[in-house]
mmCIF file of C-alpha atoms in Angstrom:
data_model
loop_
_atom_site.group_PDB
_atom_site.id
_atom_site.type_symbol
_atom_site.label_atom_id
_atom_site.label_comp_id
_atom_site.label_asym_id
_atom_site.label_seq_id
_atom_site.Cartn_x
_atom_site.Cartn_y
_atom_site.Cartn_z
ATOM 1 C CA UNK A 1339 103.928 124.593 -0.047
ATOM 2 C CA UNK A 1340 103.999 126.110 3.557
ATOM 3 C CA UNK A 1341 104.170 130.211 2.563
ATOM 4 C CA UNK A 1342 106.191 130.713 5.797
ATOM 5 C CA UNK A 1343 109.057 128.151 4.790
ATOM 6 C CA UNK A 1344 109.043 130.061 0.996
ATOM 7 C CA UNK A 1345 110.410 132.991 3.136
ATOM 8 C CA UNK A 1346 113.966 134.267 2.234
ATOM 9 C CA UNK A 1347 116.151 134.117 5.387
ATOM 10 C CA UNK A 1348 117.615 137.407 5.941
ATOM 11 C CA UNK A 1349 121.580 137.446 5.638
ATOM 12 C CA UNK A 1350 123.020 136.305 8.996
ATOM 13 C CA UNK A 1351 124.968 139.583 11.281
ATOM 14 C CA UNK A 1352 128.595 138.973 10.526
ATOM 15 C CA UNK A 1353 130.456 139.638 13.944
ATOM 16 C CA UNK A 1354 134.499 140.423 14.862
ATOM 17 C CA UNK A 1355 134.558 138.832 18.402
ATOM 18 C CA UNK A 1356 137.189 140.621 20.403
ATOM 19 C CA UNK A 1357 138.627 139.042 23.392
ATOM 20 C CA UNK A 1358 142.156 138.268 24.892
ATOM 21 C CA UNK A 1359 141.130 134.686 26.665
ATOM 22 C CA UNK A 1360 140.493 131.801 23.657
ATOM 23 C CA UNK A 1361 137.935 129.601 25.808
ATOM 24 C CA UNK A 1362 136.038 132.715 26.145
ATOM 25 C CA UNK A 1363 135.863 133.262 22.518
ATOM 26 C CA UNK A 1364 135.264 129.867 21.633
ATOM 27 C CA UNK A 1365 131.922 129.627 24.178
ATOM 28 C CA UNK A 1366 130.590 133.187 23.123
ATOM 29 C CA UNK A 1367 131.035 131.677 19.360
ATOM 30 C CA UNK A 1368 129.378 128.754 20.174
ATOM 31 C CA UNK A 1369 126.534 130.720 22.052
ATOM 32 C CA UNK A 1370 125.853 133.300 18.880
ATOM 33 C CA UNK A 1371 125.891 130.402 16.310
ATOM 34 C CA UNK A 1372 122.481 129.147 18.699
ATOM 35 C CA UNK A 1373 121.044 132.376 18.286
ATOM 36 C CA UNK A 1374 117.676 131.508 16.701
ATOM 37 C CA UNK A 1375 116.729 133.109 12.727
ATOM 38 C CA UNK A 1376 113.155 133.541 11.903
ATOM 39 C CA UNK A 1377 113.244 133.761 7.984
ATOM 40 C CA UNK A 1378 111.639 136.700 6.919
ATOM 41 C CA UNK A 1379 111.589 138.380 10.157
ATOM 42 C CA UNK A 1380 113.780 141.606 10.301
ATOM 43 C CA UNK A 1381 115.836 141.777 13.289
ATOM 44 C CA UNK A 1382 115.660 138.096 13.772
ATOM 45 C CA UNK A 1383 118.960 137.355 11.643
ATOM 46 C CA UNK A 1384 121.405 134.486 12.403
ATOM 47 C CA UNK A 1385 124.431 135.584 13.709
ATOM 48 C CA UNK A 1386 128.094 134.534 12.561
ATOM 49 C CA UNK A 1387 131.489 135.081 13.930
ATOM 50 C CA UNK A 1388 133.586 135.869 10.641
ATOM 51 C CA UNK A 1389 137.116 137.228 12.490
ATOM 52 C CA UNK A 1390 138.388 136.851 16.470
ATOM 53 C CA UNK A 1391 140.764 138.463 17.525
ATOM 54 C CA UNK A 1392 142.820 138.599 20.809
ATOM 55 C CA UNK A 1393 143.997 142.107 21.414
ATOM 56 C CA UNK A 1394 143.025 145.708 20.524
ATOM 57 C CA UNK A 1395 145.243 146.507 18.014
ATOM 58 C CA UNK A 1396 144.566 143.415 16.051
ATOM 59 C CA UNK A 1397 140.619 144.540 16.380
ATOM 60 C CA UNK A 1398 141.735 147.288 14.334
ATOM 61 C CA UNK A 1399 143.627 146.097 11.619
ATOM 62 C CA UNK A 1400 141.282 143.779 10.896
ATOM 63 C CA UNK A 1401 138.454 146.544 10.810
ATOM 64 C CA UNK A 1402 141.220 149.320 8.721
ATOM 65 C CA UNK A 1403 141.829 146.024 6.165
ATOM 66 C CA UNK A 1404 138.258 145.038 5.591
ATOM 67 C CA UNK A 1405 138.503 141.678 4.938
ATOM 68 C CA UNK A 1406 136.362 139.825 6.227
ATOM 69 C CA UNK A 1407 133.363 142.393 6.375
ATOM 70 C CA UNK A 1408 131.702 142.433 9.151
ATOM 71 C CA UNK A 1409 128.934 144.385 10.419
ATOM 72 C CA UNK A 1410 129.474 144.316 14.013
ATOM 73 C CA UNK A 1411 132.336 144.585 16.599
ATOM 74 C CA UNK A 1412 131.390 142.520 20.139
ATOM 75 C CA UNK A 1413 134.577 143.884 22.147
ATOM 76 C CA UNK A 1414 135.534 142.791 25.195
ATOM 77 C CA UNK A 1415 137.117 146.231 27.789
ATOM 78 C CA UNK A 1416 139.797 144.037 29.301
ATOM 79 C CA UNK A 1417 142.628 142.859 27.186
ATOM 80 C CA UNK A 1418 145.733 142.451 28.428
ATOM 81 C CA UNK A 1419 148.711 144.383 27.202
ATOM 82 C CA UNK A 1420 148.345 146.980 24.415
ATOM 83 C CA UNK A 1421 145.187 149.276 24.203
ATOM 84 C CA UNK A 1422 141.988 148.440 26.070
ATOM 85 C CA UNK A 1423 138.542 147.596 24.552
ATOM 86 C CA UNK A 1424 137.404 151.369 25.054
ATOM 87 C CA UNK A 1425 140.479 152.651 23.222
ATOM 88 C CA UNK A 1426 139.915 149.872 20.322
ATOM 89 C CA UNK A 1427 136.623 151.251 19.984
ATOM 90 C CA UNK A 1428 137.577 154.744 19.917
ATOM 91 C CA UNK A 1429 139.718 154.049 17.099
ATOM 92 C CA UNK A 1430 137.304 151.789 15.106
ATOM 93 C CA UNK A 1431 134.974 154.380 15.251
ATOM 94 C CA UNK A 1432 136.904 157.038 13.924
ATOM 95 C CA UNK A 1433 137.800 154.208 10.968
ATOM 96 C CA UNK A 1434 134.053 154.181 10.032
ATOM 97 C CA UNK A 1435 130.267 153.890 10.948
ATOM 98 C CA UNK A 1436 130.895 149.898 12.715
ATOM 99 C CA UNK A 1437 128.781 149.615 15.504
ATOM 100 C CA UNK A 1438 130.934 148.021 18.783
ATOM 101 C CA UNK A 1439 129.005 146.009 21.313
ATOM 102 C CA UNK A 1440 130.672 145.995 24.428
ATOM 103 C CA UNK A 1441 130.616 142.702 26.596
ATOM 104 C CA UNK A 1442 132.398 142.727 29.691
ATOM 105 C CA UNK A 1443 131.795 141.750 33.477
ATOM 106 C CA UNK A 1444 132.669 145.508 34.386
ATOM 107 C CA UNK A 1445 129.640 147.824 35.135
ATOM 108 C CA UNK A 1446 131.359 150.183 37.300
ATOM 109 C CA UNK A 1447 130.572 154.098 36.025
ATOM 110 C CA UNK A 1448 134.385 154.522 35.011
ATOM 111 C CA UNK A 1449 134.083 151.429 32.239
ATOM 112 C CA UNK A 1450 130.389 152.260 31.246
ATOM 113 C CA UNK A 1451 131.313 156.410 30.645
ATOM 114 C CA UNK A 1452 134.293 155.534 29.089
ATOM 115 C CA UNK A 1453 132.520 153.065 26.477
ATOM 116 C CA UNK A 1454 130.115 155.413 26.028
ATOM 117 C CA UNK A 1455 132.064 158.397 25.250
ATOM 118 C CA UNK A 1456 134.304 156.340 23.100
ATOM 119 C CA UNK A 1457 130.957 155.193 20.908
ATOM 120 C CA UNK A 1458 130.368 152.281 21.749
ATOM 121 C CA UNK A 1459 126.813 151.158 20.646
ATOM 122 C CA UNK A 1460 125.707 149.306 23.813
ATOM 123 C CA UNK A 1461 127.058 147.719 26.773
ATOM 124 C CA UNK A 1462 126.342 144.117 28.118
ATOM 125 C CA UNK A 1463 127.516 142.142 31.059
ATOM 126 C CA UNK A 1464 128.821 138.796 30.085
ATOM 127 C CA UNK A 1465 126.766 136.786 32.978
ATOM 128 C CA UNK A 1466 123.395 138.162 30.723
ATOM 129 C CA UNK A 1467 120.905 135.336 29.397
ATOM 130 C CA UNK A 1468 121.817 134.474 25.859
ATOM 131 C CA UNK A 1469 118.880 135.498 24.633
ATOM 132 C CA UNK A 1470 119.584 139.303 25.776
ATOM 133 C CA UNK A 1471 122.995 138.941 24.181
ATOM 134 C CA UNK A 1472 121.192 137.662 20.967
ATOM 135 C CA UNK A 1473 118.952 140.615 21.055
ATOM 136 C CA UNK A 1474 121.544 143.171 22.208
ATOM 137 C CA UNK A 1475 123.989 142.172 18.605
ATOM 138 C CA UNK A 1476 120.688 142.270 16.743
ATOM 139 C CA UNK A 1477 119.481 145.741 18.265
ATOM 140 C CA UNK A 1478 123.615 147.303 17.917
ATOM 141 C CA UNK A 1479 123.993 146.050 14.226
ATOM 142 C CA UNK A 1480 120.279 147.342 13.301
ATOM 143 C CA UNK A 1481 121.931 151.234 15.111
ATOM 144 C CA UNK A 1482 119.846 150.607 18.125
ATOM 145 C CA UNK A 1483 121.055 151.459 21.531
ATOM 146 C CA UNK A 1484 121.638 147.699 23.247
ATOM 147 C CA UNK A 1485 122.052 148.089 27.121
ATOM 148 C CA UNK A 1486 122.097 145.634 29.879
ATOM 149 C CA UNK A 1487 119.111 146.217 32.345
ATOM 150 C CA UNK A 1488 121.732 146.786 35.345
ATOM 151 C CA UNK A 1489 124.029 149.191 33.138
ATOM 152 C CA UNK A 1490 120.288 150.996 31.793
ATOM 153 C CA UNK A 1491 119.392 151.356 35.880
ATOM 154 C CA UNK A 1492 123.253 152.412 36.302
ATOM 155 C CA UNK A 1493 122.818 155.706 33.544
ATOM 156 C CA UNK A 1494 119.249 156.618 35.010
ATOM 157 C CA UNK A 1495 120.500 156.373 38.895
ATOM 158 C CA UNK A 1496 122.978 159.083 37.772
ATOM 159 C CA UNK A 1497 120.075 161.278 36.357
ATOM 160 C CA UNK A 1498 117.733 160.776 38.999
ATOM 161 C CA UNK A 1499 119.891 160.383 41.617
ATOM 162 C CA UNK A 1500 119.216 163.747 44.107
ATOM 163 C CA UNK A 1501 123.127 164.087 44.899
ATOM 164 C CA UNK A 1502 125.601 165.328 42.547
ATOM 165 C CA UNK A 1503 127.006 162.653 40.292
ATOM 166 C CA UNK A 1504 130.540 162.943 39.167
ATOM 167 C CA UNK A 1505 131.240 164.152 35.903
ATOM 168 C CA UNK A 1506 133.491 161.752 33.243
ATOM 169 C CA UNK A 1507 136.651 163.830 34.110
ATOM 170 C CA UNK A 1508 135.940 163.661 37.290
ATOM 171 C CA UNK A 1509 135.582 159.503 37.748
ATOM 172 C CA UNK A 1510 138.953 159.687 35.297
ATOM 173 C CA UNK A 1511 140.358 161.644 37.933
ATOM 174 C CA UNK A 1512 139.594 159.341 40.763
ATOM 175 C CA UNK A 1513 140.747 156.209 38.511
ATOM 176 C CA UNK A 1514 143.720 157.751 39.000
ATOM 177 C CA UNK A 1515 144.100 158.771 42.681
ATOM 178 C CA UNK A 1516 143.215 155.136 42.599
ATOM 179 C CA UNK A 1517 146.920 154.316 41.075
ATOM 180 C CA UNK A 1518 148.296 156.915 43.912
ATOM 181 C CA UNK A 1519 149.717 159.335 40.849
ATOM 182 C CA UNK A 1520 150.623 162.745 42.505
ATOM 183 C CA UNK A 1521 148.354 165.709 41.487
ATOM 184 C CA UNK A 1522 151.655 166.661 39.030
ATOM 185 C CA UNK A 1523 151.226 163.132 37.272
ATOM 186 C CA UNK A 1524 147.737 163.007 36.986
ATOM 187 C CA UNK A 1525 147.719 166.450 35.229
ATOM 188 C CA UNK A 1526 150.427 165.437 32.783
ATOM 189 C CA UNK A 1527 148.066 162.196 32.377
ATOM 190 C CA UNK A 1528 145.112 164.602 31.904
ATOM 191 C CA UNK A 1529 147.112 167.077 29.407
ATOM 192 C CA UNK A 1530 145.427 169.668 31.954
ATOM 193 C CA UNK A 1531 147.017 171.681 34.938
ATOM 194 C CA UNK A 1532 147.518 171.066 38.442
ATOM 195 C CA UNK A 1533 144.863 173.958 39.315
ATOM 196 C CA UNK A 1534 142.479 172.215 37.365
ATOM 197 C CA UNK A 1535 143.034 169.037 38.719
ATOM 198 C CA UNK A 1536 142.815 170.700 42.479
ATOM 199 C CA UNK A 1537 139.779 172.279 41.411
ATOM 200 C CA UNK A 1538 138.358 168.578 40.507
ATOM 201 C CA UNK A 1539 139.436 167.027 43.345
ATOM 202 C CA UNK A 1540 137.681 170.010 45.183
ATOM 203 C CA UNK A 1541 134.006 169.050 43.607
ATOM 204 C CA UNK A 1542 135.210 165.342 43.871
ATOM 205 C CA UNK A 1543 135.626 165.656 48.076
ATOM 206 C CA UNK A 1544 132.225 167.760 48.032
ATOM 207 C CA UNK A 1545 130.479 165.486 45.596
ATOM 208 C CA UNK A 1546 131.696 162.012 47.187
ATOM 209 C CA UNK A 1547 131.300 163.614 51.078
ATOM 210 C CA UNK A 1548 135.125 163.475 51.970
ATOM 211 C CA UNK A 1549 138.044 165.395 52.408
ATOM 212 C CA UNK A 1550 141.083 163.519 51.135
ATOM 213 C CA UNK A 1551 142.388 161.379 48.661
ATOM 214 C CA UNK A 1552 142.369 157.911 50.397
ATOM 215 C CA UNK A 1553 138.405 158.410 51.830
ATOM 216 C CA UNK A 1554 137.529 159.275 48.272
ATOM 217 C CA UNK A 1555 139.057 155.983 46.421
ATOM 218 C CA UNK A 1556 137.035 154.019 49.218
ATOM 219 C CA UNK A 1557 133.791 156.111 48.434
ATOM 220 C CA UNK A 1558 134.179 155.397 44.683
ATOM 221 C CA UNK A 1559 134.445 151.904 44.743
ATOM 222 C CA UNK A 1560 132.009 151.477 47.774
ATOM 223 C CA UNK A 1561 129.355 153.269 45.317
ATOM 224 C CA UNK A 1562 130.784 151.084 41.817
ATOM 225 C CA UNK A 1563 131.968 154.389 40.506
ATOM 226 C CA UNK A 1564 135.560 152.514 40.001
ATOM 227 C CA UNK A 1565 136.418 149.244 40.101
ATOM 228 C CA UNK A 1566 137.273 147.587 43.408
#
């Protein structure tokens, strides 16, 4: 007998797909069940969706039940109505240690901060190869950092990058000059004060080279900071 084919296969990464649009689910399913499983390779594990689920909040209960297990969260940031992928994965996390894969088409610095801060476990753009997807649920379920090479080059620009980047608060704060809230309104948003938020907007003008609201909103999205 072939000694490679008497290896055990390794028990295939049971996923909770998360996303608000059924033909996308039904194509990222189809793409993960083609992920190839080397038996007896660690880290080269099947993969199989086990729960879907359309919205945030039903992410969650299905997580907070536990039934089906599942060892991995791919989560979409867009969802429609209710709470948003970053917000779902906020709360999952604070449920338990579930890794969340993020897999959007957003790679803006707003949605990738935001992930991040809310723990997500990677962040991929859904136009990636499926092999990087493949790799990226393998990497995230094994508690490895999975990142896309854009949203990697994204991270280090803002390290690297000789001008001041903005801080999280601060690209909050100009998601929501964005919506045209009033300095009142966006502190109430915030739960901070208007003198703080003046005081961001302050380093926001210096930071972004402007001196108003309006030529700051067009700076942000001309550099990705927010979305368009």
């Amino acid at each position: 007998m072939d000694s490679a084919a008497a290896l055990p296969s390794a028990p295939p990464i049971r996923v909770l797909l998360v996303d608000d649009h059924p033909v996308v689910r039904a194509g990222l399913r189809a793409m993960l069940a083609e992920a190839p499983a080397a038996p007896g390779l660690p880290g080269q594990e099947a993969v199989d969706v086990v729960a879907e689920a359309a919205t945030g909040e039903e992410a969650v209960r299905l997580v907070v039940r536990g039934e089906p297990q599942v060892d991995l969260v791919l989560m979409d940031l867009q969802l429609g109505d209710g709470i948003d992928g970053a917000e779902a994965t906020r709360r999952i996390r604070a449920v338990g240690e579930f890794p969340v894969l993020i897999l959007t088409t957003y790679d803006t610095d707003a949605d990738i901060l935001t992930a991040v801060e809310a723990g997500a476990a990677g962040y991929m753009l859904k136009d990636a190869p499926p092999e990087q997807i493949h790799r990226a649920v393998r990497d995230a379920a094994a508690g490895r950092t999975a990142l896309a090479p854009e949203v990697a080059a994204r991270l280090m620009g803002r390290i690297r990058e000789p001008l001041p980047s903005l801080s999280a608060r601060e690209v909050q704060l100009v998601e929501l000059l964005a919506t045209g809230l009033s300095n009142r309104a966006m502190a109430k948003e915030l739960f901070i004060s208007e003198a703080t938020v003046k005081t961001h907007l302050i380093h926001v003008y210096q930071k972004l080279g402007v001196d108003n609201r309006v030529a700051a909103v067009t700076e942000a999205r001309a550099r990705r900071i927010i979305r368009s």
